[in-house]
Amino acid sequence: MVKLKSNDDKEFEVEEAAVIQSEMIKNMIEDGCATSVIPLPNIDSKTLIKVIEYLNKHINMGKAAETGEEDDLKEFDEQFVNMGWEELFDVIMAANYLNIHELMELCCQSAADRLKNKSVRAVREMLKITNDLTEEEEQEIINDAPWAFEGPEIDDTVN
Amino acid sequence: MFSEGVKVKQSGSDEDIISSLPLDLIACILGKVSVREAVRTSVLAKKWRFYYLYIPQIVFDNEFCEELDDSFEKKGCYIHELQCNQFDEIIAKSLLLHPGELEKFKVCIPYDASTMVPYVNKWILYLSWRNIKKLTLTYNTLITQSHKLPPYFFSCLELTSLKLKSFVLTPPLEFKGFLSLYKLILVGVDFTNNCFESFISSCPLLRRLVLRDCSGVHHYNISGSYLERLFIKADDNFQSISLEKAPNLSDVYLYPGKIVEGQEGNCVSDLVTFMGCLPKVKLLGFDSQFLQVSAKKFLFQVV
């Protein structure tokens, strides 16, 4: 078992087989740098719980492929990314910091899927981006690459 | 990388929720939407102006081409040269303005080589400076004149994955090989000066090789100790196939379209002989002609 400590001083015990999916922690353990508790100053407990949930489910990826549990894993992944933007970005940051490639891919893909086909207005609203461009500036940018701003149906909804 | 990934939470409620992400992670997300959607983020706000330029992969696929074609039609732009010119402008700009190393670059070219050669050569020149790793360049026109790859194509030495369609491949004399290449897909590629065998053997890490309708290859002498998957659909000019130097092949698909002969003119269509040089094979696919030949030979042996 490996103990992880979040930046709000909460400790979590995780099986080594699960936690070594993080390249960062794997390297720490291999190099003998892992102390009794590994502090993670960039990750809060709420995010760490999500990451550990993922690690525990994906503990034996290779085995899942053999035993036909792939669908189960796929379903889990779909459910897993069903979270708000802020939470999703927190998990992306944590996955990047811990270097968990699969989790990074999963969450960035989910973020990308949510942006797909959305109008500029919808993206601004979803990500709470304040438009600080003047109309002229905006038009100038559009004129720079008109092909990107015209064309097939663009979704204006914020879901 | 652009940041250490250390996050500073903003307490202000007017702060947008994506600004806490470092630029490389934003680029990672934008790399997963279409190039059109990525470019559209340039108009979100001031600081978003150039984020999209950092995407690690640039993909101009068929969907992009169709959308561009629609936009030409709307504008009444029917002049072929003008279309090619604008197509090039978009692609060359994405390459020229890209600030970092590019991992993947893919273009499906909807126009014929007769007009596109200088443009595509220019892209390849830019790419050769960018340590490109995964490259796909395919001419998607029905009738196409083949495009001879320029010498600087062979200085893209970081390539790990390469797919080409309708090009002529003539490696310069000093070419030492794509030493990191593990996936190679060649469709309608012409090997001039009998360079096929030396080209394949100069890619020592190849694991997956697809050769479809390539010309200038008479003898498919395939070598590669890491090669696992092989697909060959040959044209009429081919004479023999030899897989002895690829002992680790596990999936082999052969669609030769005519009788397969061994190196000394022996027919290796005899499945037993053929299997003998493929100790690790798990999957074999043939076309009906190959099997017909095998069956004939088998009958002959029985008589």
Coordinates of C-alpha atoms in Angstrom, one line a residue:
Chain A
M1 CA 0.0 0.0 0.0
V2 CA 1.1 3.5 -0.8
K3 CA -0.1 6.6 1.1
L4 CA -0.9 9.8 -0.8
K5 CA -1.5 13.1 0.9
S6 CA -3.6 15.9 -0.7
N7 CA -2.9 19.6 -0.3
D8 CA -5.6 19.8 2.3
D9 CA -3.8 17.3 4.5
K10 CA -6.0 14.3 3.9
E11 CA -4.3 10.9 3.5
F12 CA -5.4 8.1 1.1
E13 CA -4.2 4.5 1.0
V14 CA -3.8 3.1 -2.5
E15 CA -2.6 -0.3 -3.7
E16 CA 0.8 -0.1 -5.3
A17 CA -0.5 -1.8 -8.5
A18 CA -3.0 0.9 -8.9
V19 CA -0.8 3.9 -8.0
I20 CA 2.1 2.9 -10.4
Q21 CA -0.2 3.8 -13.3
S22 CA 1.1 7.3 -12.4
E23 CA 4.5 7.5 -14.1
M24 CA 5.6 10.1 -11.6
I25 CA 4.9 7.9 -8.6
K26 CA 6.2 4.8 -10.3
N27 CA 9.5 6.6 -10.9
M28 CA 9.6 7.7 -7.3
I29 CA 9.0 4.2 -6.0
E30 CA 11.6 2.7 -8.4
D31 CA 14.2 5.3 -7.4
G32 CA 13.5 4.7 -3.7
C33 CA 12.3 8.3 -3.2
A34 CA 8.8 7.4 -2.0
T35 CA 8.6 8.1 1.7
S36 CA 5.9 6.6 3.9
V37 CA 3.5 9.3 2.7
I38 CA 3.8 10.9 -0.7
P39 CA 2.7 14.6 -0.5
L40 CA 0.8 16.0 -3.5
P41 CA 0.9 19.7 -3.0
N42 CA -1.0 20.4 -6.3
I43 CA -4.0 18.2 -5.7
D44 CA -6.9 18.7 -3.4
S45 CA -8.7 15.8 -1.7
K46 CA -11.8 16.1 -3.9
T47 CA -9.8 15.7 -7.1
L48 CA -7.5 13.0 -5.6
I49 CA -10.6 10.9 -4.7
K50 CA -11.6 11.0 -8.4
V51 CA -8.1 10.1 -9.5
I52 CA -7.9 7.2 -7.1
E53 CA -11.3 6.0 -8.2
Y54 CA -10.0 5.9 -11.8
L55 CA -6.7 4.2 -10.8
N56 CA -8.5 1.5 -8.9
K57 CA -10.9 0.7 -11.8
H58 CA -8.1 0.6 -14.3
I59 CA -5.8 -1.5 -12.1
N60 CA -5.5 -4.3 -14.6
M61 CA -6.1 -2.9 -18.0
G62 CA -4.5 -5.8 -19.8
K63 CA -6.5 -8.3 -17.8
A64 CA -9.7 -6.6 -18.7
A65 CA -9.0 -7.0 -22.4
E66 CA -8.5 -10.7 -21.9
T67 CA -11.6 -11.3 -19.8
G68 CA -13.9 -9.3 -22.0
E69 CA -14.4 -6.6 -19.3
E70 CA -13.6 -3.9 -21.9
D71 CA -17.2 -2.8 -22.2
D72 CA -17.4 -2.5 -18.4
L73 CA -14.3 -0.3 -18.4
K74 CA -15.7 1.8 -21.3
E75 CA -18.9 2.4 -19.5
F76 CA -17.0 3.4 -16.4
D77 CA -14.9 5.9 -18.4
E78 CA -18.1 7.4 -19.8
Q79 CA -19.6 7.8 -16.4
F80 CA -16.3 9.0 -14.9
V81 CA -16.0 12.0 -17.2
N82 CA -19.6 13.0 -16.5
M83 CA -18.6 16.0 -14.4
G84 CA -18.6 19.7 -14.5
W85 CA -15.9 21.7 -16.3
E86 CA -14.1 22.9 -13.2
E87 CA -13.9 19.4 -11.8
L88 CA -12.7 18.1 -15.2
F89 CA -9.9 20.7 -15.5
D90 CA -8.8 19.8 -11.9
V91 CA -8.6 16.1 -12.9
I92 CA -6.7 17.0 -16.1
M93 CA -4.2 19.1 -14.0
A94 CA -3.8 16.2 -11.6
A95 CA -3.4 13.6 -14.3
N96 CA -0.8 15.8 -16.0
Y97 CA 1.1 16.3 -12.7
L98 CA 1.0 12.6 -11.8
N99 CA 1.7 11.7 -15.4
I100 CA -1.2 9.3 -16.0
H101 CA -1.3 9.3 -19.7
E102 CA -4.6 7.4 -20.2
L103 CA -6.5 9.6 -17.7
M104 CA -5.1 12.7 -19.5
E105 CA -6.3 11.4 -22.8
L106 CA -9.7 10.5 -21.5
C107 CA -10.4 13.9 -19.9
C108 CA -8.9 16.0 -22.7
Q109 CA -11.0 14.0 -25.1
S110 CA -14.1 14.7 -23.0
A111 CA -13.3 18.4 -22.9
A112 CA -12.8 18.4 -26.7
D113 CA -16.1 16.5 -27.3
R114 CA -18.0 19.2 -25.3
L115 CA -16.5 21.9 -27.5
K116 CA -17.3 20.1 -30.7
N117 CA -19.4 22.1 -33.2
K118 CA -20.2 24.8 -30.6
S119 CA -20.5 28.4 -31.6
V120 CA -18.1 31.0 -30.3
R121 CA -20.9 32.4 -28.2
A122 CA -21.7 29.0 -26.7
V123 CA -18.0 28.2 -25.9
R124 CA -17.6 31.6 -24.2
E125 CA -20.7 30.9 -22.1
M126 CA -19.7 27.4 -21.2
L127 CA -16.2 28.4 -20.1
K128 CA -17.2 31.7 -18.6
I129 CA -14.9 33.6 -20.9
T130 CA -15.4 37.4 -21.0
N131 CA -15.1 38.7 -24.5
D132 CA -12.7 41.7 -24.3
L133 CA -12.3 42.1 -28.1
T134 CA -13.9 45.1 -29.9
E135 CA -16.1 44.3 -32.8
E136 CA -13.4 45.5 -35.2
E137 CA -10.8 43.3 -33.6
E138 CA -13.2 40.4 -33.8
Q139 CA -13.9 41.0 -37.4
E140 CA -10.2 41.3 -38.2
I141 CA -9.6 37.8 -36.7
I142 CA -12.5 36.3 -38.6
N143 CA -11.2 37.9 -41.8
D144 CA -7.9 36.3 -41.1
A145 CA -9.3 32.8 -41.4
P146 CA -12.9 33.2 -42.9
W147 CA -13.0 29.5 -43.7
A148 CA -13.1 28.6 -40.0
F149 CA -16.1 30.8 -39.2
E150 CA -18.4 29.8 -42.0
G151 CA -19.8 26.5 -43.1
P152 CA -22.1 23.8 -41.7
E153 CA -24.4 24.0 -38.8
I154 CA -22.8 25.4 -35.6
D155 CA -24.4 24.5 -32.3
D156 CA -25.4 27.5 -30.2
T157 CA -26.6 25.6 -27.2
V158 CA -24.6 25.4 -24.0
N159 CA -25.0 21.7 -23.1
Chain B
M1 CA 6.5 22.4 -21.8
F2 CA 5.1 25.8 -21.0
S3 CA 4.5 25.5 -17.3
E4 CA 5.2 23.5 -14.2
G5 CA 1.5 22.6 -13.8
V6 CA 1.3 24.4 -10.5
K7 CA -2.2 25.7 -10.1
V8 CA -3.1 29.0 -8.5
K9 CA -6.8 29.2 -7.8
Q10 CA -8.4 32.5 -8.6
S11 CA -10.9 33.6 -6.1
G12 CA -12.5 36.2 -8.3
S13 CA -15.8 35.1 -9.7
D14 CA -15.3 36.8 -13.0
E15 CA -12.3 34.6 -13.8
D16 CA -13.0 32.1 -16.6
I17 CA -12.7 28.5 -15.6
I18 CA -10.2 27.4 -18.3
S19 CA -7.6 30.0 -17.5
S20 CA -6.3 27.8 -14.6
L21 CA -5.0 25.4 -17.2
P22 CA -1.5 25.9 -18.5
L23 CA -1.1 26.5 -22.2
D24 CA 0.2 23.1 -23.1
L25 CA -3.0 21.5 -21.6
I26 CA -5.2 23.9 -23.5
A27 CA -3.3 23.0 -26.6
C28 CA -3.8 19.3 -25.8
I29 CA -7.6 19.8 -25.7
L30 CA -7.6 22.0 -28.8
G31 CA -5.6 19.3 -30.6
K32 CA -8.6 17.0 -30.2
V33 CA -11.2 19.1 -31.9
S34 CA -11.2 19.7 -35.6
V35 CA -8.8 22.3 -37.0
R36 CA -11.7 24.5 -37.9
E37 CA -13.0 24.5 -34.3
A38 CA -9.5 25.1 -33.0
V39 CA -9.1 28.2 -35.2
R40 CA -12.5 29.5 -34.1
T41 CA -11.2 29.8 -30.5
S42 CA -9.0 32.6 -31.7
V43 CA -12.0 34.9 -31.4
L44 CA -13.1 34.0 -27.9
A45 CA -11.1 36.7 -26.2
K46 CA -7.8 38.6 -26.5
K47 CA -5.6 36.0 -24.8
W48 CA -7.1 33.3 -26.9
R49 CA -5.9 34.9 -30.1
F50 CA -2.9 32.5 -30.6
Y51 CA -3.7 29.5 -28.3
Y52 CA -4.8 27.3 -31.2
L53 CA -1.4 27.7 -32.8
Y54 CA 0.1 25.5 -30.1
I55 CA -1.9 22.4 -31.0
P56 CA 0.5 19.4 -31.2
Q57 CA -1.3 17.9 -34.2
I58 CA -2.5 19.6 -37.3
V59 CA -5.1 17.6 -39.3
F60 CA -6.6 18.7 -42.6
D61 CA -8.8 15.7 -43.3
N62 CA -11.5 15.0 -45.9
E63 CA -14.1 16.8 -43.8
F64 CA -12.0 19.9 -43.8
C65 CA -11.6 19.7 -47.6
E66 CA -15.4 19.2 -48.1
E67 CA -16.2 22.2 -45.8
L68 CA -13.6 24.3 -47.7
D69 CA -15.1 23.2 -51.0
D70 CA -18.6 24.3 -49.8
S71 CA -17.2 27.6 -48.8
F72 CA -15.6 28.1 -52.3
E73 CA -19.0 27.2 -53.8
K74 CA -20.8 29.8 -51.7
K75 CA -18.3 32.5 -52.7
G76 CA -18.5 31.5 -56.3
C77 CA -14.8 30.6 -56.4
Y78 CA -14.6 28.0 -59.1
I79 CA -11.1 28.7 -60.5
H80 CA -9.0 25.7 -59.8
E81 CA -5.7 27.6 -59.4
L82 CA -7.3 30.0 -57.0
Q83 CA -8.7 27.2 -54.9
C84 CA -5.3 25.4 -54.7
N85 CA -3.7 28.7 -53.8
Q86 CA -6.1 29.3 -50.9
F87 CA -5.9 25.7 -49.8
D88 CA -2.1 26.1 -49.6
E89 CA -2.4 29.4 -47.8
I90 CA -4.3 27.9 -44.9
I91 CA -2.0 24.9 -44.6
A92 CA 1.3 26.8 -45.1
K93 CA 0.2 29.4 -42.5
S94 CA -0.6 26.8 -39.9
L95 CA 2.9 25.4 -40.4
L96 CA 4.7 28.7 -40.5
L97 CA 3.0 30.1 -37.4
H98 CA 3.3 26.9 -35.4
P99 CA 5.6 27.9 -32.5
G100 CA 6.9 24.6 -31.3
E101 CA 7.6 21.0 -32.3
L102 CA 4.9 19.4 -34.3
E103 CA 3.9 15.8 -33.4
K104 CA 1.5 15.0 -36.2
F105 CA 0.7 16.6 -39.5
K106 CA -1.9 15.2 -41.9
V107 CA -3.3 16.6 -45.1
C108 CA -5.7 14.9 -47.5
I109 CA -5.0 16.8 -50.8
P110 CA -8.1 17.1 -52.9
Y111 CA -6.3 18.5 -55.9
D112 CA -4.0 17.0 -58.5
A113 CA -0.3 16.9 -58.2
S114 CA 0.1 18.9 -61.4
T115 CA -0.8 22.0 -59.5
M116 CA 0.0 21.0 -56.0
V117 CA 3.7 19.9 -56.3
P118 CA 5.3 23.3 -55.4
Y119 CA 2.9 23.8 -52.5
V120 CA 3.3 20.3 -51.0
N121 CA 7.1 20.6 -51.4
K122 CA 7.0 23.8 -49.4
W123 CA 5.1 22.1 -46.6
I124 CA 7.6 19.3 -46.5
L125 CA 10.4 21.8 -46.3
Y126 CA 8.8 23.4 -43.3
L127 CA 8.1 20.0 -41.8
S128 CA 11.7 18.9 -42.1
W129 CA 12.7 21.7 -39.7
R130 CA 10.0 20.7 -37.2
N131 CA 11.1 17.2 -36.2
I132 CA 7.8 15.9 -37.4
K133 CA 7.0 12.5 -36.0
K134 CA 3.7 11.4 -37.6
L135 CA 3.1 12.4 -41.2
T136 CA 0.2 11.6 -43.6
L137 CA 0.1 13.1 -47.1
T138 CA -2.4 11.6 -49.5
Y139 CA -3.6 12.8 -52.9
N140 CA -7.3 12.0 -52.9
T141 CA -7.9 12.7 -56.6
L142 CA -9.0 9.8 -58.8
I143 CA -6.6 10.4 -61.6
T144 CA -3.4 11.7 -60.3
Q145 CA 0.1 12.3 -61.6
S146 CA 2.6 11.1 -59.1
H147 CA 4.6 13.6 -57.1
K148 CA 8.3 13.0 -56.7
L149 CA 9.3 13.6 -53.1
P150 CA 12.0 16.3 -52.8
P151 CA 15.4 15.4 -51.2
Y152 CA 14.6 17.2 -48.0
F153 CA 11.7 14.9 -47.3
F154 CA 14.4 12.4 -46.4
S155 CA 15.7 14.6 -43.7
C156 CA 12.6 14.2 -41.6
L157 CA 14.6 11.8 -39.5
E158 CA 12.3 11.8 -36.4
L159 CA 9.5 10.1 -38.3
T160 CA 7.8 7.3 -36.4
S161 CA 4.7 6.9 -38.6
L162 CA 4.4 7.7 -42.3
K163 CA 1.5 7.4 -44.7
L164 CA 1.9 8.5 -48.4
K165 CA -0.4 8.1 -51.3
S166 CA 0.6 8.8 -55.0
F167 CA 4.2 9.9 -54.5
V168 CA 7.4 8.8 -56.2
L169 CA 10.0 7.7 -53.7
T170 CA 13.7 8.2 -54.7
P171 CA 15.9 8.4 -51.6
P172 CA 19.1 10.4 -52.2
L173 CA 22.4 8.4 -52.1
E174 CA 23.3 9.8 -48.7
F175 CA 20.0 8.7 -47.1
K176 CA 20.7 6.5 -44.1
G177 CA 17.1 5.5 -43.3
F178 CA 14.2 6.4 -41.1
L179 CA 15.7 4.9 -38.0
S180 CA 12.6 5.5 -35.7
L181 CA 9.9 4.6 -38.2
Y182 CA 7.6 1.9 -36.9
K183 CA 4.5 2.3 -39.1
L184 CA 4.7 2.7 -42.8
I185 CA 1.7 2.8 -45.2
L186 CA 2.4 3.4 -48.9
V187 CA -0.5 3.5 -51.4
G188 CA 0.2 4.0 -55.1
V189 CA 3.8 4.9 -54.4
D190 CA 6.3 4.5 -57.1
F191 CA 9.8 3.1 -56.2
T192 CA 12.2 4.2 -58.9
N193 CA 15.7 2.8 -59.5
N194 CA 14.9 -0.5 -57.7
C195 CA 15.2 1.2 -54.4
F196 CA 12.4 -0.7 -52.7
E197 CA 14.5 -3.3 -50.9
S198 CA 17.1 -0.9 -49.6
F199 CA 14.4 1.6 -48.5
I200 CA 12.5 -1.0 -46.4
S201 CA 15.7 -2.4 -44.9
S202 CA 16.8 1.1 -43.9
C203 CA 13.8 1.4 -41.6
P204 CA 15.0 -1.2 -39.0
L205 CA 12.3 -0.6 -36.4
L206 CA 9.3 -1.2 -38.7
R207 CA 6.5 -3.1 -37.0
R208 CA 3.7 -2.5 -39.4
L209 CA 4.0 -2.2 -43.2
V210 CA 1.2 -1.7 -45.7
L211 CA 2.0 -1.7 -49.4
R212 CA -1.0 -1.1 -51.7
D213 CA -0.8 -0.8 -55.4
C214 CA 2.8 0.3 -55.3
S215 CA 4.8 0.3 -58.6
G216 CA 8.4 -0.3 -59.5
V217 CA 8.5 -3.3 -57.2
H218 CA 9.3 -6.7 -58.8
H219 CA 10.5 -8.6 -55.9
Y220 CA 9.0 -8.0 -52.5
N221 CA 12.0 -9.0 -50.4
I222 CA 10.8 -7.9 -47.0
S223 CA 13.2 -7.6 -44.1
G224 CA 12.8 -6.4 -40.6
S225 CA 13.3 -8.2 -37.4
Y226 CA 10.5 -6.2 -35.6
L227 CA 8.0 -6.5 -38.4
E228 CA 4.7 -7.9 -37.1
R229 CA 2.0 -6.9 -39.5
L230 CA 2.3 -6.9 -43.3
F231 CA -0.2 -6.1 -46.0
I232 CA 0.7 -6.4 -49.6
K233 CA -1.6 -5.7 -52.6
A234 CA 0.7 -5.8 -55.6
D235 CA 0.4 -4.6 -59.1
D236 CA 0.9 -6.8 -62.2
N237 CA 4.6 -6.2 -62.4
F238 CA 5.6 -8.1 -59.4
Q239 CA 7.4 -11.4 -59.7
S240 CA 8.3 -12.8 -56.3
I241 CA 7.9 -12.4 -52.6
S242 CA 10.3 -13.3 -49.8
L243 CA 9.5 -13.1 -46.1
E244 CA 12.4 -15.1 -44.7
K245 CA 14.1 -12.0 -43.3
A246 CA 11.0 -11.0 -41.3
P247 CA 10.8 -13.9 -38.9
N248 CA 8.5 -12.1 -36.4
L249 CA 5.5 -11.5 -38.6
S250 CA 2.3 -12.4 -36.9
D251 CA -0.4 -11.0 -39.3
V252 CA 0.2 -11.4 -43.0
Y253 CA -2.2 -10.4 -45.7
L254 CA -1.2 -11.0 -49.4
Y255 CA -3.2 -10.0 -52.4
P256 CA -0.7 -10.5 -55.2
G257 CA -3.2 -10.8 -58.0
K258 CA -1.0 -13.4 -59.7
I259 CA 1.1 -16.4 -59.0
V260 CA 3.6 -15.9 -56.2
E261 CA 7.0 -17.2 -56.8
G262 CA 10.0 -17.7 -54.6
Q263 CA 13.4 -16.2 -55.0
E264 CA 14.7 -18.8 -57.5
G265 CA 11.6 -19.1 -59.5
N266 CA 10.2 -21.7 -57.2
C267 CA 6.5 -21.4 -56.6
V268 CA 6.1 -20.6 -52.9
S269 CA 2.4 -20.6 -53.2
D270 CA 2.6 -24.0 -51.5
L271 CA 1.2 -23.1 -48.2
V272 CA 3.4 -25.5 -46.3
T273 CA 6.6 -24.0 -47.7
F274 CA 5.2 -20.6 -47.1
M275 CA 4.3 -21.2 -43.5
G276 CA 7.8 -22.6 -42.9
C277 CA 9.4 -19.2 -43.2
L278 CA 6.8 -17.6 -40.9
P279 CA 7.2 -19.3 -37.6
K280 CA 5.2 -16.8 -35.5
V281 CA 2.3 -16.2 -37.9
K282 CA -1.2 -16.1 -36.3
L283 CA -3.3 -14.6 -39.1
L284 CA -3.0 -15.2 -42.8
G285 CA -5.1 -13.6 -45.5
F286 CA -4.9 -14.4 -49.2
D287 CA -6.9 -13.5 -52.3
S288 CA -8.7 -16.2 -54.3
Q289 CA -6.0 -16.3 -57.0
F290 CA -3.4 -17.2 -54.4
L291 CA -5.5 -20.0 -53.0
Q292 CA -6.3 -21.3 -56.5
V293 CA -2.6 -21.6 -57.2
S294 CA -2.1 -23.3 -53.9
A295 CA -4.8 -25.8 -54.7
K296 CA -3.4 -26.6 -58.1
K297 CA 0.0 -27.3 -56.7
F298 CA -1.5 -29.5 -54.1
L299 CA -3.3 -31.6 -56.7
F300 CA -0.1 -31.9 -58.7
Q301 CA 1.7 -33.3 -55.6
V302 CA -1.1 -35.8 -54.9
V303 CA -0.9 -37.2 -58.5

